[in-house]
CSV table of N, CA and C in Angstrom, one decimal:
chain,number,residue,atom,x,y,z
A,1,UNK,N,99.7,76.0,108.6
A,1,UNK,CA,99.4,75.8,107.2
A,1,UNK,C,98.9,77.2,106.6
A,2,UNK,N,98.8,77.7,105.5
A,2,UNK,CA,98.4,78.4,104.9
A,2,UNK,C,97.3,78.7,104.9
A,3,UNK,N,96.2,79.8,104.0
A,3,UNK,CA,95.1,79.5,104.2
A,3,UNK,C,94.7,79.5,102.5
A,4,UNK,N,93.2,79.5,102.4
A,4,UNK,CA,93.2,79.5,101.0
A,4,UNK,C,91.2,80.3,100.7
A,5,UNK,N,91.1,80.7,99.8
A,5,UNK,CA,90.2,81.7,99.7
A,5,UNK,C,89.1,81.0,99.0
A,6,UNK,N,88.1,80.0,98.9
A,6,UNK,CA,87.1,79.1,98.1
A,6,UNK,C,86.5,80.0,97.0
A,7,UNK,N,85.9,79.3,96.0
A,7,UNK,CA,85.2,79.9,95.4
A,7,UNK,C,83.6,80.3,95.7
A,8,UNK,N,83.7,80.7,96.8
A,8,UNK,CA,82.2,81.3,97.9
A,8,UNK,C,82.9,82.7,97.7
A,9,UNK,N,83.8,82.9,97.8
A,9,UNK,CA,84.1,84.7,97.8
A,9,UNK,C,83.4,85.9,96.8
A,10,UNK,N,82.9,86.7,97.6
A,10,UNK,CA,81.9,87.3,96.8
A,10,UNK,C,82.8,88.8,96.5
A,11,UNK,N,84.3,89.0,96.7
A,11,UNK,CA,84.9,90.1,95.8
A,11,UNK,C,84.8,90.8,96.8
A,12,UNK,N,84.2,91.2,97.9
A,12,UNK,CA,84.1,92.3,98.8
A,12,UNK,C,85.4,93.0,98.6
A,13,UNK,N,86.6,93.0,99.1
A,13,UNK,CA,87.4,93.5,99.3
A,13,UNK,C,88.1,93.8,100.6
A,14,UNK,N,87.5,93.2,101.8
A,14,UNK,CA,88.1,93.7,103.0
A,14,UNK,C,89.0,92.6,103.6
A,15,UNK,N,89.3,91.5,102.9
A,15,UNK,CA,90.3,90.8,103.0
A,15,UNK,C,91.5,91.5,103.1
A,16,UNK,N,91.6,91.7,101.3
A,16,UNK,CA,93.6,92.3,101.4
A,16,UNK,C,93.7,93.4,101.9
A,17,UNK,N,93.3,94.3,102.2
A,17,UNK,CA,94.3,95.3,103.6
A,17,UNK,C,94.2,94.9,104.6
A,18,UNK,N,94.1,93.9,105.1
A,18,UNK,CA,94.0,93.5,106.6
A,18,UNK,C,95.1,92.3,106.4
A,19,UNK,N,95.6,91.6,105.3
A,19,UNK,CA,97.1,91.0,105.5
A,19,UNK,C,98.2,91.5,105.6
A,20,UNK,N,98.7,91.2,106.9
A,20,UNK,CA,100.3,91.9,107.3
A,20,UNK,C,101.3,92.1,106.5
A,21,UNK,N,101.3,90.6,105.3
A,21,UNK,CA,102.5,89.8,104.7
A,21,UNK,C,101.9,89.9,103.3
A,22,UNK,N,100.6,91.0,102.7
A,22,UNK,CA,100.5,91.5,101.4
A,22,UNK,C,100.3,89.8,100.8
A,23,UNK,N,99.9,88.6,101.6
A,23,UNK,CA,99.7,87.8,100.7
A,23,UNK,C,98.7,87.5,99.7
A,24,UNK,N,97.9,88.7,99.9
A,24,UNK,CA,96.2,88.3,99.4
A,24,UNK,C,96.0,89.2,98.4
A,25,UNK,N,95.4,88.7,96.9
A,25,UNK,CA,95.7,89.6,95.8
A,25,UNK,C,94.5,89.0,95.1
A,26,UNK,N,93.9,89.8,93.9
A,26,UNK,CA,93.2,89.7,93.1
A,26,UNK,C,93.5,88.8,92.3
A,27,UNK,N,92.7,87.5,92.1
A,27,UNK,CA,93.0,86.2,91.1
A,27,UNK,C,92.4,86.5,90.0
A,28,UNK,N,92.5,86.1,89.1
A,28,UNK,CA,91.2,86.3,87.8
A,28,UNK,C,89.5,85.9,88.1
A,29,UNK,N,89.8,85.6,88.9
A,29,UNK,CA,88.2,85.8,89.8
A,29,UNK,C,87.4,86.0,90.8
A,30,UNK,N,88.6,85.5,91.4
A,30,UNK,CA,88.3,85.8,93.7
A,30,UNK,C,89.4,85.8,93.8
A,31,UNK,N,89.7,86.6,95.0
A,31,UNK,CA,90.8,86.9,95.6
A,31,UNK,C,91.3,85.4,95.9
A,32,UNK,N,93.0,85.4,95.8
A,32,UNK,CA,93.7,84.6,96.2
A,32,UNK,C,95.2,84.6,97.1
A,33,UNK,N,95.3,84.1,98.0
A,33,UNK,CA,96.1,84.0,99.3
A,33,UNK,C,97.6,83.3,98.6
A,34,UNK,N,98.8,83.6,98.7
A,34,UNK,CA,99.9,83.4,97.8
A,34,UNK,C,100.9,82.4,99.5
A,35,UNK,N,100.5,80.8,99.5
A,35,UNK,CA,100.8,80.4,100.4
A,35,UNK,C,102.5,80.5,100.8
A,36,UNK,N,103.3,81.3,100.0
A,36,UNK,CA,104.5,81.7,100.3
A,36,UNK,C,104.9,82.7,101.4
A,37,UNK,N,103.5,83.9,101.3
A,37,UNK,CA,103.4,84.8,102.3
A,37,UNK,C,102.7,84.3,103.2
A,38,UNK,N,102.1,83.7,103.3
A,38,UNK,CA,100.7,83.8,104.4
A,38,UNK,C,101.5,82.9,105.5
A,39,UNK,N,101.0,83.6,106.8
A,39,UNK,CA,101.8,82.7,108.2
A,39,UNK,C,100.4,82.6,108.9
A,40,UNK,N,99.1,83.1,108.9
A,40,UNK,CA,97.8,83.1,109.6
A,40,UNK,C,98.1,84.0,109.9
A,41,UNK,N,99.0,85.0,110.0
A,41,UNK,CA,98.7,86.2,111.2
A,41,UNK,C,99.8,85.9,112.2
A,42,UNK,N,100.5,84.9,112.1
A,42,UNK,CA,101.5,84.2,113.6
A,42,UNK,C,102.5,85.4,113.0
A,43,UNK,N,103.1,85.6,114.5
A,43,UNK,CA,104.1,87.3,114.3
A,43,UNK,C,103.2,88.5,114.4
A,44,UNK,N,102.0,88.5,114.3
A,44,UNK,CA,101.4,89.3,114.0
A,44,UNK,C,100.4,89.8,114.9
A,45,UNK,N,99.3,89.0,114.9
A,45,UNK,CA,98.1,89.2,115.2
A,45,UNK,C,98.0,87.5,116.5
A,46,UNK,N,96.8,87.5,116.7
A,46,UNK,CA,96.5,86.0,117.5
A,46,UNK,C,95.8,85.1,116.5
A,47,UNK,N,94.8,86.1,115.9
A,47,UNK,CA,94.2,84.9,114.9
A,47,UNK,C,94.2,85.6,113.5
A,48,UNK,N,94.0,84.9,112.3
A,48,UNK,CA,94.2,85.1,111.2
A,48,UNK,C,93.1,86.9,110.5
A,49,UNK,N,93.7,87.5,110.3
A,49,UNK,CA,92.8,88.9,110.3
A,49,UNK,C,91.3,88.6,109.5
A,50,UNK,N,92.0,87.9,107.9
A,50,UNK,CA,91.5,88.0,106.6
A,50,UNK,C,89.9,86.8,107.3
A,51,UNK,N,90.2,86.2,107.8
A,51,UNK,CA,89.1,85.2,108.4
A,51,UNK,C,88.2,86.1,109.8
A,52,UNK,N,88.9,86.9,110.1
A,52,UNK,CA,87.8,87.7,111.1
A,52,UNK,C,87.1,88.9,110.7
A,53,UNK,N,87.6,89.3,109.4
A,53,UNK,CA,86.4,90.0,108.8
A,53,UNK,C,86.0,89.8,107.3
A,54,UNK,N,86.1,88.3,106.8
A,54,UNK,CA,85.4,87.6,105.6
A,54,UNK,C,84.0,87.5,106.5
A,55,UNK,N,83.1,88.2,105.5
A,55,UNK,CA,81.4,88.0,105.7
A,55,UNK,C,81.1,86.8,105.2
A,56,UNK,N,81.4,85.8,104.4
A,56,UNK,CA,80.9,85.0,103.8
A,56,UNK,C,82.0,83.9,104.5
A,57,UNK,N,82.6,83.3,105.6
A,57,UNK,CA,83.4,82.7,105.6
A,57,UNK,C,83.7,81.5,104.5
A,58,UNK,N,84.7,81.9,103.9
A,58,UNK,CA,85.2,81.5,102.7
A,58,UNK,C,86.4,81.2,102.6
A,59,UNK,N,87.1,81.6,103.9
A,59,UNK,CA,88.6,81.1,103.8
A,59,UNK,C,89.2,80.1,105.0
A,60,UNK,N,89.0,79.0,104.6
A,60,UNK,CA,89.8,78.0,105.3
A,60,UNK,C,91.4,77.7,105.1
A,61,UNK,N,91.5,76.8,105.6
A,61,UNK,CA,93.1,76.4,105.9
A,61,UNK,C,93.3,75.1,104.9
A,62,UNK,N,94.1,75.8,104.3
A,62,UNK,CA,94.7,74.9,102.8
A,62,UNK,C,95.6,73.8,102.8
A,63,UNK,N,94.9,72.5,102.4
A,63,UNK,CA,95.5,71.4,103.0
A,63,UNK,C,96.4,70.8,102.0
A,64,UNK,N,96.3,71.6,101.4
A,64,UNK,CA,97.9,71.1,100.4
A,64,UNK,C,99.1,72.2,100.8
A,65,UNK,N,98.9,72.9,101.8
A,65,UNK,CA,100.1,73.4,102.5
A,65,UNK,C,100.3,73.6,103.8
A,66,UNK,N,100.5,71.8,104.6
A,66,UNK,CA,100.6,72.0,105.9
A,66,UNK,C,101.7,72.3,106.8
A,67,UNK,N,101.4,73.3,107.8
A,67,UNK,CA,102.9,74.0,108.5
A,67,UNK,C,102.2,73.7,109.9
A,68,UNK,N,103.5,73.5,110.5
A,68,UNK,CA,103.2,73.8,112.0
A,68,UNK,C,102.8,74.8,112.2
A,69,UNK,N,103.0,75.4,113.9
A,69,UNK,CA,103.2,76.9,114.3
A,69,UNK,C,104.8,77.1,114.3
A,70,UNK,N,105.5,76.3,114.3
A,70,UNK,CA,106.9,76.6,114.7
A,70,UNK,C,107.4,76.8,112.9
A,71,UNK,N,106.7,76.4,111.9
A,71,UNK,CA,107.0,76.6,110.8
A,71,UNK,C,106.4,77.5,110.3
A,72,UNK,N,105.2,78.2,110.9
A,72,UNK,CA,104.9,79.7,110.3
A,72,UNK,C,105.6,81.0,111.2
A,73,UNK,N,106.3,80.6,112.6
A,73,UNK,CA,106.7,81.9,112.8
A,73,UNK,C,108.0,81.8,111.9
A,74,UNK,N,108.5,80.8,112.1
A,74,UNK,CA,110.3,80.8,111.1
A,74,UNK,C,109.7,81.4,109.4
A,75,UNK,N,108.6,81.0,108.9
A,75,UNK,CA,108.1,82.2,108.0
A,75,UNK,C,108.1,83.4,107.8
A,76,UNK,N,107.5,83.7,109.1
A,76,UNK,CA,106.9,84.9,109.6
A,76,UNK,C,108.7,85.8,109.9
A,77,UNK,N,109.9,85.3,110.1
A,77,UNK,CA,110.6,86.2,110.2
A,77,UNK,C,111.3,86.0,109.3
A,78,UNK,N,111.2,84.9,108.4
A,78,UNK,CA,111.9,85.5,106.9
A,78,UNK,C,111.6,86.0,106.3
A,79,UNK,N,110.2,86.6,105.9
A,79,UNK,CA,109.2,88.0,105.6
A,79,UNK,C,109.9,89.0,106.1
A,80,UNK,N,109.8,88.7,107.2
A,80,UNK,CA,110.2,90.5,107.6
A,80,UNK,C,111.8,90.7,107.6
A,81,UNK,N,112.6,89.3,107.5
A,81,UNK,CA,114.1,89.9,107.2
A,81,UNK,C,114.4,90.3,106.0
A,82,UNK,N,113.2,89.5,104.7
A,82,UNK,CA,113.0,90.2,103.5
A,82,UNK,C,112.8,91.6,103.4
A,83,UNK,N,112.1,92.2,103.9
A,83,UNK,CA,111.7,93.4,104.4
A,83,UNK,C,112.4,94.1,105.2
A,84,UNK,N,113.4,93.2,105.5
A,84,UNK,CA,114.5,94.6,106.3
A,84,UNK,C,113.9,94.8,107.5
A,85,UNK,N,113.1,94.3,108.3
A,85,UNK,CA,112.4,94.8,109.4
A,85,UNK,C,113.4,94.2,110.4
């Protein structure tokens, strides 16, 4: 499943450069995770980046968009066939 960013987020900033898949962007008030890109990090990493260096853990796993693992890597490579990779 996706993840999603609560309203606990205090704006730091060290979320979005540490998403692989550019899903994480400035909302009109706290950053927000665009559940189209986000795979946790699967393809990528072991665990999700944006959750291992949020100081305020504030981002859980968004239950109005549940995926398997076998549905975030088939994500995870349509991203990057988008990307030409």
């Amino acid at each position: 499943m996706a993840l999603m960013i609560t309203d606990e987020c205090i704006n730091c900033d060290v979320c979005e450069p540490e998403c692989p898949n550019d899903a994480i962007s400035m909302g009109p008030e706290i950053y927000v995770i665009d559940p189209k890109k986000c795979t946790e990090c699967v393809g990528h990493f072991d665990e999700p980046q944006c959750i291992q260096v949020c100081p305020v853990e504030c981002i859980p796993r968004d239950p109005e968009h549940l995926e398997t693992p076998d549905g975030l890597m088939a994500k995870y490579h349509a991203l990057q066939a988008a990307k030409g990779a």
